[in-house]
Every structure is written in structure tokens, then in C-alpha cells.
Amino acid sequence: MDKWLYKASLALVVIGILVSVYMTIYKLTDNNAMCLGSGGCSQVNASRYSEIYGIPVGLVGVGGFAAILLLHLLENRNDFMRRNATLYIFGLALTGFVFTLYLVYVEFAILKALCPFCLTSQVTMTIIFIISVIRLVRQPQLQED
């Protein structure tokens, strides 16, 4: 089951990166055709909440998902990473999940508009977080020699 959780998490991270890159391109080009007919998508993208200090939220997502991907790829690289990568992944996933809760609140309560791509990213991060909790709890306690 642990390998399955690792692979599922890795696949979700790749999906998260792809969706975040797509939304970053959309934000930078303001090409409404990329919303695929969803008015909520353009409303969310045009809002003041779509950037943090001038940085597109999608680009923040790219960075977060890429950091989690890097940790996955380095997870079995050496003893330090074998002992700590799962915890670091959990920490990043927790941060991403809390940010996701904020973004869901903004979409539902403030903007009253839903972006299907944003929701895809948010669901992806939520599942990655859940998997990271399971993996952390199931991680064997490695003894230091």
C-alpha cells in the first residue's frame, strides 16, 4: 500500500503542476478562451485575490507542487531523506492545504464564483495532504545508528 500511496501522491503532484502552469499562463495572457466557457474562471482570475504581491496564485501553486515533487524524487536518495522527506512533504502539503482552504473561502464566500481549474488544483492538494498524513503515520520509525 505504501508504494501505491507514493505513486498516487506523485501522480497528483504532476497534475497539480500542470493545472497550476495552465492557470499561470491564463493569468499572464488573460486569454478568456482558456476558461473553456466558465464565467467563474474569468471572474476569479480577474479578482484581486488572483495575485499575492503581484505574483499569480497559479505560480505560487507551481512552486508548491514542484517542491513536493522534488521531495518525492529525493525521498530515497540518502538516509537523511529517507528519515525526513515524508515529514517535509507533510509540512508542504499542510501549508498547501491551509492555503487551499483560504482560496476555497475566497471563491465561495467573497467572489461567489467557481473556477473549475482552481477547484481541480484545490482538490488535488487536499488529496495530497490526506495521503501525506497517511504516509507520515505509517512511516516506520527509523533508528539512527
Short mmCIF file of N, CA, C and O in Angstrom, two decimals:
data_model
loop_
_atom_site.label_atom_id
_atom_site.label_comp_id
_atom_site.label_asym_id
_atom_site.label_seq_id
_atom_site.Cartn_x
_atom_site.Cartn_y
_atom_site.Cartn_z
N MET A 1 0.82 -1.20 0.00
CA MET A 1 0.00 0.00 0.00
C MET A 1 0.87 1.26 0.00
O MET A 1 0.49 2.25 -0.58
N ASP A 2 2.03 1.20 0.67
CA ASP A 2 2.87 2.39 0.73
C ASP A 2 3.37 2.84 -0.63
O ASP A 2 3.42 4.03 -0.92
N LYS A 3 3.74 1.87 -1.49
CA LYS A 3 4.17 2.24 -2.85
C LYS A 3 3.01 2.85 -3.62
O LYS A 3 3.20 3.78 -4.40
N TRP A 4 1.83 2.32 -3.41
CA TRP A 4 0.65 2.86 -4.09
C TRP A 4 0.41 4.30 -3.65
O TRP A 4 0.11 5.16 -4.47
N LEU A 5 0.53 4.57 -2.35
CA LEU A 5 0.34 5.93 -1.85
C LEU A 5 1.39 6.88 -2.43
O LEU A 5 1.07 8.01 -2.81
N TYR A 6 2.62 6.41 -2.50
CA TYR A 6 3.70 7.22 -3.09
C TYR A 6 3.38 7.54 -4.54
O TYR A 6 3.46 8.71 -4.96
N LYS A 7 3.01 6.52 -5.30
CA LYS A 7 2.71 6.73 -6.73
C LYS A 7 1.49 7.62 -6.93
O LYS A 7 1.47 8.48 -7.81
N ALA A 8 0.47 7.43 -6.11
CA ALA A 8 -0.73 8.26 -6.21
C ALA A 8 -0.39 9.72 -5.91
O ALA A 8 -0.82 10.63 -6.62
N SER A 9 0.39 9.92 -4.85
CA SER A 9 0.79 11.28 -4.49
C SER A 9 1.62 11.91 -5.60
O SER A 9 1.41 13.07 -5.97
N LEU A 10 2.54 11.14 -6.15
CA LEU A 10 3.39 11.64 -7.24
C LEU A 10 2.55 12.02 -8.45
O LEU A 10 2.74 13.09 -9.04
N ALA A 11 1.59 11.18 -8.81
CA ALA A 11 0.71 11.48 -9.96
C ALA A 11 -0.10 12.74 -9.71
O ALA A 11 -0.25 13.60 -10.60
N LEU A 12 -0.61 12.89 -8.48
CA LEU A 12 -1.40 14.08 -8.15
C LEU A 12 -0.55 15.34 -8.17
O LEU A 12 -1.01 16.40 -8.60
N VAL A 13 0.70 15.23 -7.74
CA VAL A 13 1.61 16.37 -7.78
C VAL A 13 1.83 16.83 -9.23
O VAL A 13 1.80 18.02 -9.52
N VAL A 14 2.01 15.87 -10.12
CA VAL A 14 2.19 16.21 -11.54
C VAL A 14 0.93 16.89 -12.08
O VAL A 14 1.02 17.90 -12.79
N ILE A 15 -0.24 16.37 -11.73
CA ILE A 15 -1.49 17.01 -12.15
C ILE A 15 -1.56 18.43 -11.59
O ILE A 15 -1.92 19.37 -12.31
N GLY A 16 -1.19 18.60 -10.33
CA GLY A 16 -1.20 19.93 -9.71
C GLY A 16 -0.28 20.90 -10.42
O GLY A 16 -0.64 22.06 -10.64
N ILE A 17 0.90 20.42 -10.80
CA ILE A 17 1.84 21.28 -11.54
C ILE A 17 1.24 21.68 -12.88
O ILE A 17 1.27 22.87 -13.26
N LEU A 18 0.68 20.72 -13.60
CA LEU A 18 0.11 21.01 -14.92
C LEU A 18 -1.03 22.02 -14.83
O LEU A 18 -1.09 22.97 -15.62
N VAL A 19 -1.93 21.83 -13.88
CA VAL A 19 -3.05 22.76 -13.72
C VAL A 19 -2.54 24.14 -13.31
O VAL A 19 -3.01 25.16 -13.83
N SER A 20 -1.56 24.18 -12.42
CA SER A 20 -1.02 25.47 -11.97
C SER A 20 -0.29 26.20 -13.09
O SER A 20 -0.41 27.42 -13.21
N VAL A 21 0.44 25.47 -13.91
CA VAL A 21 1.10 26.08 -15.08
C VAL A 21 0.04 26.64 -16.02
O VAL A 21 0.16 27.78 -16.51
N TYR A 22 -1.02 25.87 -16.26
CA TYR A 22 -2.11 26.31 -17.13
C TYR A 22 -2.72 27.60 -16.59
O TYR A 22 -2.92 28.57 -17.35
N MET A 23 -2.99 27.64 -15.29
CA MET A 23 -3.61 28.84 -14.72
C MET A 23 -2.65 30.02 -14.70
O MET A 23 -3.08 31.17 -14.83
N THR A 24 -1.36 29.76 -14.56
CA THR A 24 -0.38 30.85 -14.63
C THR A 24 -0.34 31.44 -16.03
O THR A 24 -0.34 32.67 -16.19
N ILE A 25 -0.34 30.58 -17.03
CA ILE A 25 -0.36 31.05 -18.42
C ILE A 25 -1.63 31.87 -18.66
O ILE A 25 -1.59 32.95 -19.27
N TYR A 26 -2.76 31.36 -18.17
CA TYR A 26 -4.02 32.08 -18.34
C TYR A 26 -3.95 33.47 -17.68
O TYR A 26 -4.35 34.46 -18.27
N LYS A 27 -3.42 33.52 -16.48
CA LYS A 27 -3.33 34.79 -15.76
C LYS A 27 -2.43 35.77 -16.49
O LYS A 27 -2.75 36.96 -16.63
N LEU A 28 -1.30 35.28 -16.99
CA LEU A 28 -0.33 36.17 -17.65
C LEU A 28 -0.80 36.62 -19.03
O LEU A 28 -0.44 37.71 -19.47
N THR A 29 -1.58 35.79 -19.72
CA THR A 29 -2.04 36.15 -21.07
C THR A 29 -3.43 36.74 -21.07
O THR A 29 -3.83 37.37 -22.04
N ASP A 30 -4.20 36.51 -19.98
CA ASP A 30 -5.58 36.97 -19.88
C ASP A 30 -6.42 36.51 -21.07
O ASP A 30 -7.27 37.23 -21.58
N ASN A 31 -6.16 35.28 -21.52
CA ASN A 31 -6.87 34.70 -22.65
C ASN A 31 -8.11 33.99 -22.13
O ASN A 31 -8.06 32.85 -21.69
N ASN A 32 -9.27 34.66 -22.20
CA ASN A 32 -10.50 34.10 -21.64
C ASN A 32 -10.95 32.82 -22.33
O ASN A 32 -11.74 32.06 -21.76
N ALA A 33 -10.46 32.55 -23.51
CA ALA A 33 -10.80 31.29 -24.18
C ALA A 33 -10.26 30.09 -23.39
O ALA A 33 -10.78 28.99 -23.50
N MET A 34 -9.24 30.32 -22.58
CA MET A 34 -8.66 29.23 -21.78
C MET A 34 -9.59 28.79 -20.65
O MET A 34 -9.40 27.74 -20.06
N CYS A 35 -10.61 29.59 -20.34
CA CYS A 35 -11.55 29.22 -19.29
C CYS A 35 -12.55 28.16 -19.75
O CYS A 35 -13.30 27.64 -18.95
N LEU A 36 -12.56 27.88 -21.01
CA LEU A 36 -13.45 26.86 -21.57
C LEU A 36 -14.92 27.12 -21.23
O LEU A 36 -15.65 26.23 -20.84
N GLY A 37 -15.33 28.38 -21.34
CA GLY A 37 -16.73 28.72 -21.18
C GLY A 37 -17.19 28.98 -19.76
O GLY A 37 -18.35 29.25 -19.53
N SER A 38 -16.32 28.92 -18.80
CA SER A 38 -16.72 29.16 -17.41
C SER A 38 -16.53 30.62 -17.05
O SER A 38 -15.40 31.10 -16.97
N GLY A 39 -17.62 31.33 -16.85
CA GLY A 39 -17.54 32.74 -16.45
C GLY A 39 -16.90 32.91 -15.09
O GLY A 39 -16.25 33.91 -14.82
N GLY A 40 -17.09 31.92 -14.21
CA GLY A 40 -16.49 31.98 -12.88
C GLY A 40 -14.99 32.00 -12.95
O GLY A 40 -14.32 32.64 -12.15
N CYS A 41 -14.44 31.30 -13.93
CA CYS A 41 -13.00 31.23 -14.10
C CYS A 41 -12.43 32.62 -14.37
O CYS A 41 -11.47 33.04 -13.73
N SER A 42 -13.03 33.34 -15.29
CA SER A 42 -12.52 34.67 -15.61
C SER A 42 -12.75 35.64 -14.46
O SER A 42 -11.93 36.52 -14.20
N GLN A 43 -13.85 35.47 -13.73
CA GLN A 43 -14.12 36.34 -12.58
C GLN A 43 -13.08 36.12 -11.49
O GLN A 43 -12.56 37.08 -10.91
N VAL A 44 -12.75 34.86 -11.21
CA VAL A 44 -11.73 34.55 -10.20
C VAL A 44 -10.37 35.07 -10.66
O VAL A 44 -9.63 35.69 -9.90
N ASN A 45 -10.05 34.85 -11.93
CA ASN A 45 -8.75 35.25 -12.47
C ASN A 45 -8.56 36.77 -12.49
O ASN A 45 -7.45 37.26 -12.34
N ALA A 46 -9.65 37.50 -12.65
CA ALA A 46 -9.56 38.96 -12.72
C ALA A 46 -9.62 39.61 -11.33
O ALA A 46 -9.37 40.81 -11.21
N SER A 47 -9.90 38.82 -10.30
CA SER A 47 -10.06 39.40 -8.97
C SER A 47 -8.70 39.77 -8.36
O SER A 47 -7.66 39.29 -8.77
N ARG A 48 -8.75 40.59 -7.34
CA ARG A 48 -7.53 40.97 -6.65
C ARG A 48 -6.93 39.81 -5.87
O ARG A 48 -5.78 39.85 -5.48
N TYR A 49 -7.70 38.75 -5.68
CA TYR A 49 -7.23 37.58 -4.96
C TYR A 49 -6.42 36.62 -5.85
O TYR A 49 -5.90 35.63 -5.36
N SER A 50 -6.32 36.92 -7.12
CA SER A 50 -5.60 36.03 -8.05
C SER A 50 -4.09 36.28 -8.04
O SER A 50 -3.36 35.60 -8.75
N GLU A 51 -3.66 37.23 -7.22
CA GLU A 51 -2.22 37.53 -7.10
C GLU A 51 -1.88 37.76 -5.63
O GLU A 51 -2.72 38.21 -4.85
N ILE A 52 -0.63 37.47 -5.31
CA ILE A 52 -0.10 37.76 -3.98
C ILE A 52 1.14 38.63 -4.20
O ILE A 52 2.13 38.15 -4.77
N TYR A 53 1.04 39.89 -3.85
CA TYR A 53 2.14 40.84 -4.08
C TYR A 53 2.60 40.81 -5.54
O TYR A 53 3.79 40.83 -5.82
N GLY A 54 1.63 40.75 -6.45
CA GLY A 54 1.93 40.77 -7.88
C GLY A 54 2.30 39.42 -8.48
O GLY A 54 2.51 39.31 -9.68
N ILE A 55 2.38 38.38 -7.66
CA ILE A 55 2.72 37.04 -8.15
C ILE A 55 1.42 36.26 -8.35
O ILE A 55 0.63 36.13 -7.40
N PRO A 56 1.18 35.74 -9.55
CA PRO A 56 -0.05 34.97 -9.78
C PRO A 56 -0.15 33.78 -8.83
O PRO A 56 0.85 33.09 -8.57
N VAL A 57 -1.34 33.56 -8.29
CA VAL A 57 -1.56 32.43 -7.38
C VAL A 57 -1.19 31.12 -8.07
O VAL A 57 -0.65 30.21 -7.43
N GLY A 58 -1.44 31.02 -9.37
CA GLY A 58 -1.06 29.82 -10.10
C GLY A 58 0.43 29.55 -10.04
O GLY A 58 0.87 28.40 -9.91
N LEU A 59 1.22 30.61 -10.08
CA LEU A 59 2.68 30.45 -9.99
C LEU A 59 3.10 30.01 -8.59
O LEU A 59 4.03 29.21 -8.44
N VAL A 60 2.40 30.49 -7.58
CA VAL A 60 2.64 30.01 -6.21
C VAL A 60 2.36 28.51 -6.16
O VAL A 60 3.12 27.74 -5.56
N GLY A 61 1.28 28.09 -6.82
CA GLY A 61 0.94 26.66 -6.89
C GLY A 61 2.02 25.86 -7.60
O GLY A 61 2.39 24.76 -7.14
N VAL A 62 2.55 26.38 -8.69
CA VAL A 62 3.63 25.70 -9.40
C VAL A 62 4.80 25.48 -8.45
O VAL A 62 5.36 24.37 -8.37
N GLY A 63 5.17 26.51 -7.71
CA GLY A 63 6.29 26.40 -6.76
C GLY A 63 6.03 25.38 -5.67
O GLY A 63 6.90 24.57 -5.35
N GLY A 64 4.84 25.40 -5.11
CA GLY A 64 4.49 24.45 -4.05
C GLY A 64 4.47 23.02 -4.53
O GLY A 64 5.06 22.12 -3.89
N PHE A 65 3.80 22.80 -5.64
CA PHE A 65 3.73 21.43 -6.19
C PHE A 65 5.13 20.96 -6.62
O PHE A 65 5.48 19.80 -6.42
N ALA A 66 5.93 21.87 -7.19
CA ALA A 66 7.29 21.49 -7.62
C ALA A 66 8.16 21.11 -6.42
O ALA A 66 8.95 20.16 -6.49
N ALA A 67 8.01 21.83 -5.31
CA ALA A 67 8.78 21.50 -4.10
C ALA A 67 8.39 20.11 -3.58
O ALA A 67 9.25 19.32 -3.19
N ILE A 68 7.09 19.81 -3.60
CA ILE A 68 6.64 18.49 -3.17
C ILE A 68 7.15 17.42 -4.13
O ILE A 68 7.59 16.35 -3.70
N LEU A 69 7.14 17.71 -5.42
CA LEU A 69 7.67 16.76 -6.42
C LEU A 69 9.16 16.49 -6.15
O LEU A 69 9.59 15.33 -6.15
N LEU A 70 9.91 17.54 -5.92
CA LEU A 70 11.34 17.38 -5.65
C LEU A 70 11.58 16.49 -4.44
O LEU A 70 12.43 15.59 -4.46
N LEU A 71 10.82 16.70 -3.39
CA LEU A 71 10.97 15.87 -2.19
C LEU A 71 10.61 14.41 -2.47
O LEU A 71 11.27 13.50 -1.97
N HIS A 72 9.58 14.19 -3.29
CA HIS A 72 9.24 12.82 -3.68
C HIS A 72 10.41 12.16 -4.41
O HIS A 72 10.75 11.01 -4.15
N LEU A 73 11.01 12.90 -5.32
CA LEU A 73 12.09 12.34 -6.13
C LEU A 73 13.36 12.10 -5.32
O LEU A 73 14.16 11.22 -5.65
N LEU A 74 13.55 12.87 -4.25
CA LEU A 74 14.74 12.72 -3.41
C LEU A 74 14.50 11.82 -2.19
O LEU A 74 15.43 11.55 -1.43
N GLU A 75 13.28 11.36 -2.05
CA GLU A 75 12.87 10.64 -0.85
C GLU A 75 13.77 9.45 -0.48
O GLU A 75 14.01 9.21 0.70
N ASN A 76 14.24 8.73 -1.44
CA ASN A 76 15.06 7.55 -1.15
C ASN A 76 16.53 7.76 -1.53
O ASN A 76 17.27 6.80 -1.73
N ARG A 77 16.93 8.99 -1.61
CA ARG A 77 18.28 9.34 -2.06
C ARG A 77 19.37 9.00 -1.04
O ARG A 77 20.42 8.54 -1.40
N ASN A 78 19.09 9.28 0.23
CA ASN A 78 20.08 9.01 1.28
C ASN A 78 19.35 8.82 2.60
O ASN A 78 18.13 8.96 2.67
N ASP A 79 20.09 8.49 3.65
CA ASP A 79 19.46 8.22 4.95
C ASP A 79 18.69 9.42 5.49
O ASP A 79 17.59 9.27 6.02
N PHE A 80 19.28 10.62 5.35
CA PHE A 80 18.60 11.81 5.84
C PHE A 80 17.23 11.97 5.18
O PHE A 80 16.23 12.23 5.86
N MET A 81 17.19 11.83 3.87
CA MET A 81 15.93 11.99 3.15
C MET A 81 14.96 10.85 3.47
O MET A 81 13.76 11.07 3.59
N ARG A 82 15.47 9.64 3.63
CA ARG A 82 14.59 8.52 4.00
C ARG A 82 13.92 8.79 5.35
O ARG A 82 12.76 8.43 5.55
N ARG A 83 14.63 9.41 6.26
CA ARG A 83 14.08 9.70 7.58
C ARG A 83 13.15 10.92 7.57
O ARG A 83 12.21 10.96 8.37
N ASN A 84 13.41 11.88 6.71
CA ASN A 84 12.74 13.18 6.84
C ASN A 84 11.83 13.60 5.69
O ASN A 84 11.01 14.50 5.88
N ALA A 85 11.99 13.04 4.52
CA ALA A 85 11.23 13.53 3.36
C ALA A 85 9.72 13.45 3.58
O ALA A 85 8.99 14.38 3.21
N THR A 86 9.25 12.37 4.19
CA THR A 86 7.81 12.23 4.41
C THR A 86 7.29 13.35 5.31
O THR A 86 6.21 13.89 5.07
N LEU A 87 8.06 13.71 6.30
CA LEU A 87 7.67 14.81 7.19
C LEU A 87 7.69 16.14 6.45
O LEU A 87 6.77 16.96 6.60
N TYR A 88 8.70 16.36 5.61
CA TYR A 88 8.76 17.60 4.84
C TYR A 88 7.61 17.69 3.83
O TYR A 88 7.03 18.76 3.64
N ILE A 89 7.31 16.55 3.21
CA ILE A 89 6.17 16.53 2.28
C ILE A 89 4.89 16.87 3.03
O ILE A 89 4.07 17.66 2.56
N PHE A 90 4.73 16.28 4.22
CA PHE A 90 3.56 16.60 5.05
C PHE A 90 3.51 18.10 5.34
O PHE A 90 2.45 18.73 5.23
N GLY A 91 4.63 18.69 5.72
CA GLY A 91 4.66 20.12 6.04
C GLY A 91 4.26 20.99 4.86
O GLY A 91 3.46 21.92 5.00
N LEU A 92 4.79 20.67 3.69
CA LEU A 92 4.42 21.44 2.49
C LEU A 92 2.95 21.20 2.12
O LEU A 92 2.25 22.14 1.73
N ALA A 93 2.51 19.95 2.23
CA ALA A 93 1.12 19.63 1.90
C ALA A 93 0.16 20.32 2.88
O ALA A 93 -0.90 20.80 2.48
N LEU A 94 0.54 20.37 4.15
CA LEU A 94 -0.28 21.07 5.14
C LEU A 94 -0.37 22.56 4.80
O LEU A 94 -1.45 23.15 4.82
N THR A 95 0.76 23.16 4.46
CA THR A 95 0.76 24.57 4.06
C THR A 95 -0.12 24.78 2.83
O THR A 95 -0.93 25.72 2.79
N GLY A 96 0.03 23.90 1.83
CA GLY A 96 -0.79 24.00 0.63
C GLY A 96 -2.27 23.80 0.93
O GLY A 96 -3.13 24.48 0.35
N PHE A 97 -2.58 22.90 1.84
CA PHE A 97 -3.97 22.64 2.20
C PHE A 97 -4.59 23.85 2.91
O PHE A 97 -5.73 24.23 2.61
N VAL A 98 -3.85 24.46 3.82
CA VAL A 98 -4.36 25.65 4.51
C VAL A 98 -4.58 26.78 3.50
O VAL A 98 -5.61 27.47 3.54
N PHE A 99 -3.65 26.94 2.57
CA PHE A 99 -3.82 27.95 1.51
C PHE A 99 -5.03 27.61 0.65
O PHE A 99 -5.80 28.50 0.26
N THR A 100 -5.23 26.33 0.38
CA THR A 100 -6.39 25.87 -0.38
C THR A 100 -7.69 26.24 0.33
O THR A 100 -8.64 26.70 -0.31
N LEU A 101 -7.74 26.05 1.64
CA LEU A 101 -8.94 26.42 2.40
C LEU A 101 -9.23 27.91 2.24
O LEU A 101 -10.39 28.31 2.07
N TYR A 102 -8.18 28.72 2.30
CA TYR A 102 -8.34 30.16 2.10
C TYR A 102 -8.91 30.45 0.71
O TYR A 102 -9.85 31.24 0.56
N LEU A 103 -8.34 29.81 -0.31
CA LEU A 103 -8.80 30.06 -1.69
C LEU A 103 -10.24 29.60 -1.90
O LEU A 103 -11.01 30.26 -2.60
N VAL A 104 -10.60 28.48 -1.32
CA VAL A 104 -11.99 28.00 -1.42
C VAL A 104 -12.93 29.00 -0.76
O VAL A 104 -13.99 29.34 -1.30
N TYR A 105 -12.54 29.51 0.40
CA TYR A 105 -13.33 30.54 1.07
C TYR A 105 -13.49 31.77 0.17
O TYR A 105 -14.60 32.29 0.03
N VAL A 106 -12.41 32.21 -0.43
CA VAL A 106 -12.47 33.38 -1.31
C VAL A 106 -13.44 33.12 -2.46
O VAL A 106 -14.29 33.97 -2.76
N GLU A 107 -13.32 31.97 -3.09
CA GLU A 107 -14.20 31.67 -4.24
C GLU A 107 -15.67 31.59 -3.84
O GLU A 107 -16.53 32.17 -4.50
N PHE A 108 -15.96 30.87 -2.77
CA PHE A 108 -17.35 30.65 -2.38
C PHE A 108 -17.95 31.85 -1.66
O PHE A 108 -19.05 32.28 -2.00
N ALA A 109 -17.27 32.39 -0.67
CA ALA A 109 -17.86 33.40 0.19
C ALA A 109 -17.69 34.83 -0.31
O ALA A 109 -18.59 35.65 -0.15
N ILE A 110 -16.56 35.12 -0.91
CA ILE A 110 -16.30 36.51 -1.31
C ILE A 110 -16.67 36.74 -2.77
O ILE A 110 -17.45 37.63 -3.09
N LEU A 111 -16.09 35.94 -3.66
CA LEU A 111 -16.31 36.15 -5.09
C LEU A 111 -17.62 35.53 -5.58
O LEU A 111 -18.17 35.95 -6.60
N LYS A 112 -18.08 34.51 -4.89
CA LYS A 112 -19.28 33.76 -5.31
C LYS A 112 -19.16 33.31 -6.76
O LYS A 112 -20.09 33.41 -7.55
N ALA A 113 -17.96 32.84 -7.08
CA ALA A 113 -17.65 32.36 -8.42
C ALA A 113 -16.71 31.16 -8.30
O ALA A 113 -15.84 31.15 -7.42
N LEU A 114 -16.92 30.20 -9.15
CA LEU A 114 -16.09 29.00 -9.10
C LEU A 114 -15.29 28.85 -10.38
O LEU A 114 -15.82 28.97 -11.47
N CYS A 115 -14.00 28.57 -10.21
CA CYS A 115 -13.11 28.31 -11.33
C CYS A 115 -12.83 26.81 -11.33
O CYS A 115 -12.25 26.30 -10.37
N PRO A 116 -13.24 26.09 -12.39
CA PRO A 116 -13.03 24.64 -12.40
C PRO A 116 -11.55 24.24 -12.32
O PRO A 116 -11.22 23.23 -11.70
N PHE A 117 -10.68 25.02 -12.89
CA PHE A 117 -9.25 24.70 -12.83
C PHE A 117 -8.72 24.93 -11.42
O PHE A 117 -7.93 24.14 -10.91
N CYS A 118 -9.17 26.01 -10.79
CA CYS A 118 -8.77 26.27 -9.41
C CYS A 118 -9.27 25.15 -8.50
O CYS A 118 -8.53 24.66 -7.64
N LEU A 119 -10.51 24.74 -8.69
CA LEU A 119 -11.07 23.66 -7.88
C LEU A 119 -10.31 22.36 -8.10
O LEU A 119 -10.09 21.59 -7.16
N THR A 120 -9.89 22.11 -9.33
CA THR A 120 -9.09 20.91 -9.61
C THR A 120 -7.79 20.95 -8.82
O THR A 120 -7.40 19.96 -8.19
N SER A 121 -7.14 22.08 -8.83
CA SER A 121 -5.90 22.23 -8.07
C SER A 121 -6.16 22.08 -6.57
O SER A 121 -5.38 21.43 -5.86
N GLN A 122 -7.25 22.64 -6.10
CA GLN A 122 -7.57 22.59 -4.67
C GLN A 122 -7.89 21.17 -4.21
O GLN A 122 -7.43 20.73 -3.15
N VAL A 123 -8.65 20.45 -5.02
CA VAL A 123 -8.95 19.05 -4.70
C VAL A 123 -7.68 18.21 -4.73
O VAL A 123 -7.44 17.37 -3.86
N THR A 124 -6.85 18.48 -5.72
CA THR A 124 -5.57 17.76 -5.84
C THR A 124 -4.72 17.97 -4.60
O THR A 124 -4.20 17.00 -4.02
N MET A 125 -4.57 19.22 -4.15
CA MET A 125 -3.77 19.50 -2.96
C MET A 125 -4.38 18.86 -1.72
O MET A 125 -3.66 18.35 -0.86
N THR A 126 -5.69 18.86 -1.63
CA THR A 126 -6.36 18.25 -0.48
C THR A 126 -6.07 16.75 -0.42
O THR A 126 -5.75 16.22 0.65
N ILE A 127 -6.13 16.08 -1.54
CA ILE A 127 -5.86 14.63 -1.57
C ILE A 127 -4.38 14.37 -1.27
O ILE A 127 -4.05 13.43 -0.55
N ILE A 128 -3.50 15.20 -1.81
CA ILE A 128 -2.07 15.07 -1.50
C ILE A 128 -1.85 15.22 0.01
O ILE A 128 -1.09 14.46 0.62
N PHE A 129 -2.53 16.17 0.62
CA PHE A 129 -2.42 16.36 2.07
C PHE A 129 -2.89 15.11 2.82
O PHE A 129 -2.21 14.63 3.74
N ILE A 130 -4.03 14.57 2.43
CA ILE A 130 -4.56 13.37 3.09
C ILE A 130 -3.57 12.21 2.94
O ILE A 130 -3.28 11.50 3.92
N ILE A 131 -3.04 12.03 1.75
CA ILE A 131 -2.06 10.97 1.53
C ILE A 131 -0.81 11.21 2.38
O ILE A 131 -0.24 10.27 2.95
N SER A 132 -0.39 12.46 2.49
CA SER A 132 0.82 12.76 3.28
C SER A 132 0.61 12.43 4.75
O SER A 132 1.53 11.97 5.42
N VAL A 133 -0.59 12.64 5.25
CA VAL A 133 -0.90 12.28 6.64
C VAL A 133 -0.82 10.77 6.81
O VAL A 133 -0.19 10.27 7.74
N ILE A 134 -1.42 10.04 5.89
CA ILE A 134 -1.40 8.57 5.96
C ILE A 134 0.03 8.06 5.89
O ILE A 134 0.45 7.20 6.68
N ARG A 135 0.80 8.60 4.96
CA ARG A 135 2.19 8.16 4.81
C ARG A 135 3.02 8.48 6.04
O ARG A 135 3.86 7.69 6.46
N LEU A 136 2.79 9.64 6.63
CA LEU A 136 3.54 10.03 7.82
C LEU A 136 3.22 9.09 8.99
O LEU A 136 4.11 8.64 9.70
N VAL A 137 1.93 8.79 9.17
CA VAL A 137 1.52 7.92 10.26
C VAL A 137 2.05 6.51 10.06
O VAL A 137 2.46 5.85 11.02
N ARG A 138 2.08 6.05 8.82
CA ARG A 138 2.52 4.69 8.52
C ARG A 138 4.03 4.54 8.39
O ARG A 138 4.54 3.43 8.30
N GLN A 139 4.75 5.66 8.37
CA GLN A 139 6.20 5.60 8.18
C GLN A 139 6.86 4.84 9.32
O GLN A 139 6.63 5.15 10.49
N PRO A 140 7.67 3.86 8.97
CA PRO A 140 8.38 3.15 10.04
C PRO A 140 9.36 4.09 10.74
O PRO A 140 9.95 4.96 10.10
N GLN A 141 9.49 3.91 12.01
CA GLN A 141 10.42 4.73 12.77
C GLN A 141 11.83 4.23 12.50
O GLN A 141 12.18 3.11 12.85
N LEU A 142 12.62 5.03 11.83
CA LEU A 142 13.99 4.65 11.50
C LEU A 142 14.90 4.97 12.67
O LEU A 142 14.84 6.05 13.24
N GLN A 143 15.71 4.05 13.02
CA GLN A 143 16.65 4.21 14.12
C GLN A 143 17.93 4.82 13.60
O GLN A 143 18.44 4.41 12.55
N GLU A 144 18.47 5.77 14.32
CA GLU A 144 19.78 6.31 13.96
C GLU A 144 20.84 5.39 14.52
O GLU A 144 20.77 4.95 15.66
N ASP A 145 21.84 5.10 13.71
CA ASP A 145 22.91 4.22 14.16
C ASP A 145 23.97 4.99 14.88
O ASP A 145 24.33 6.04 14.65
#
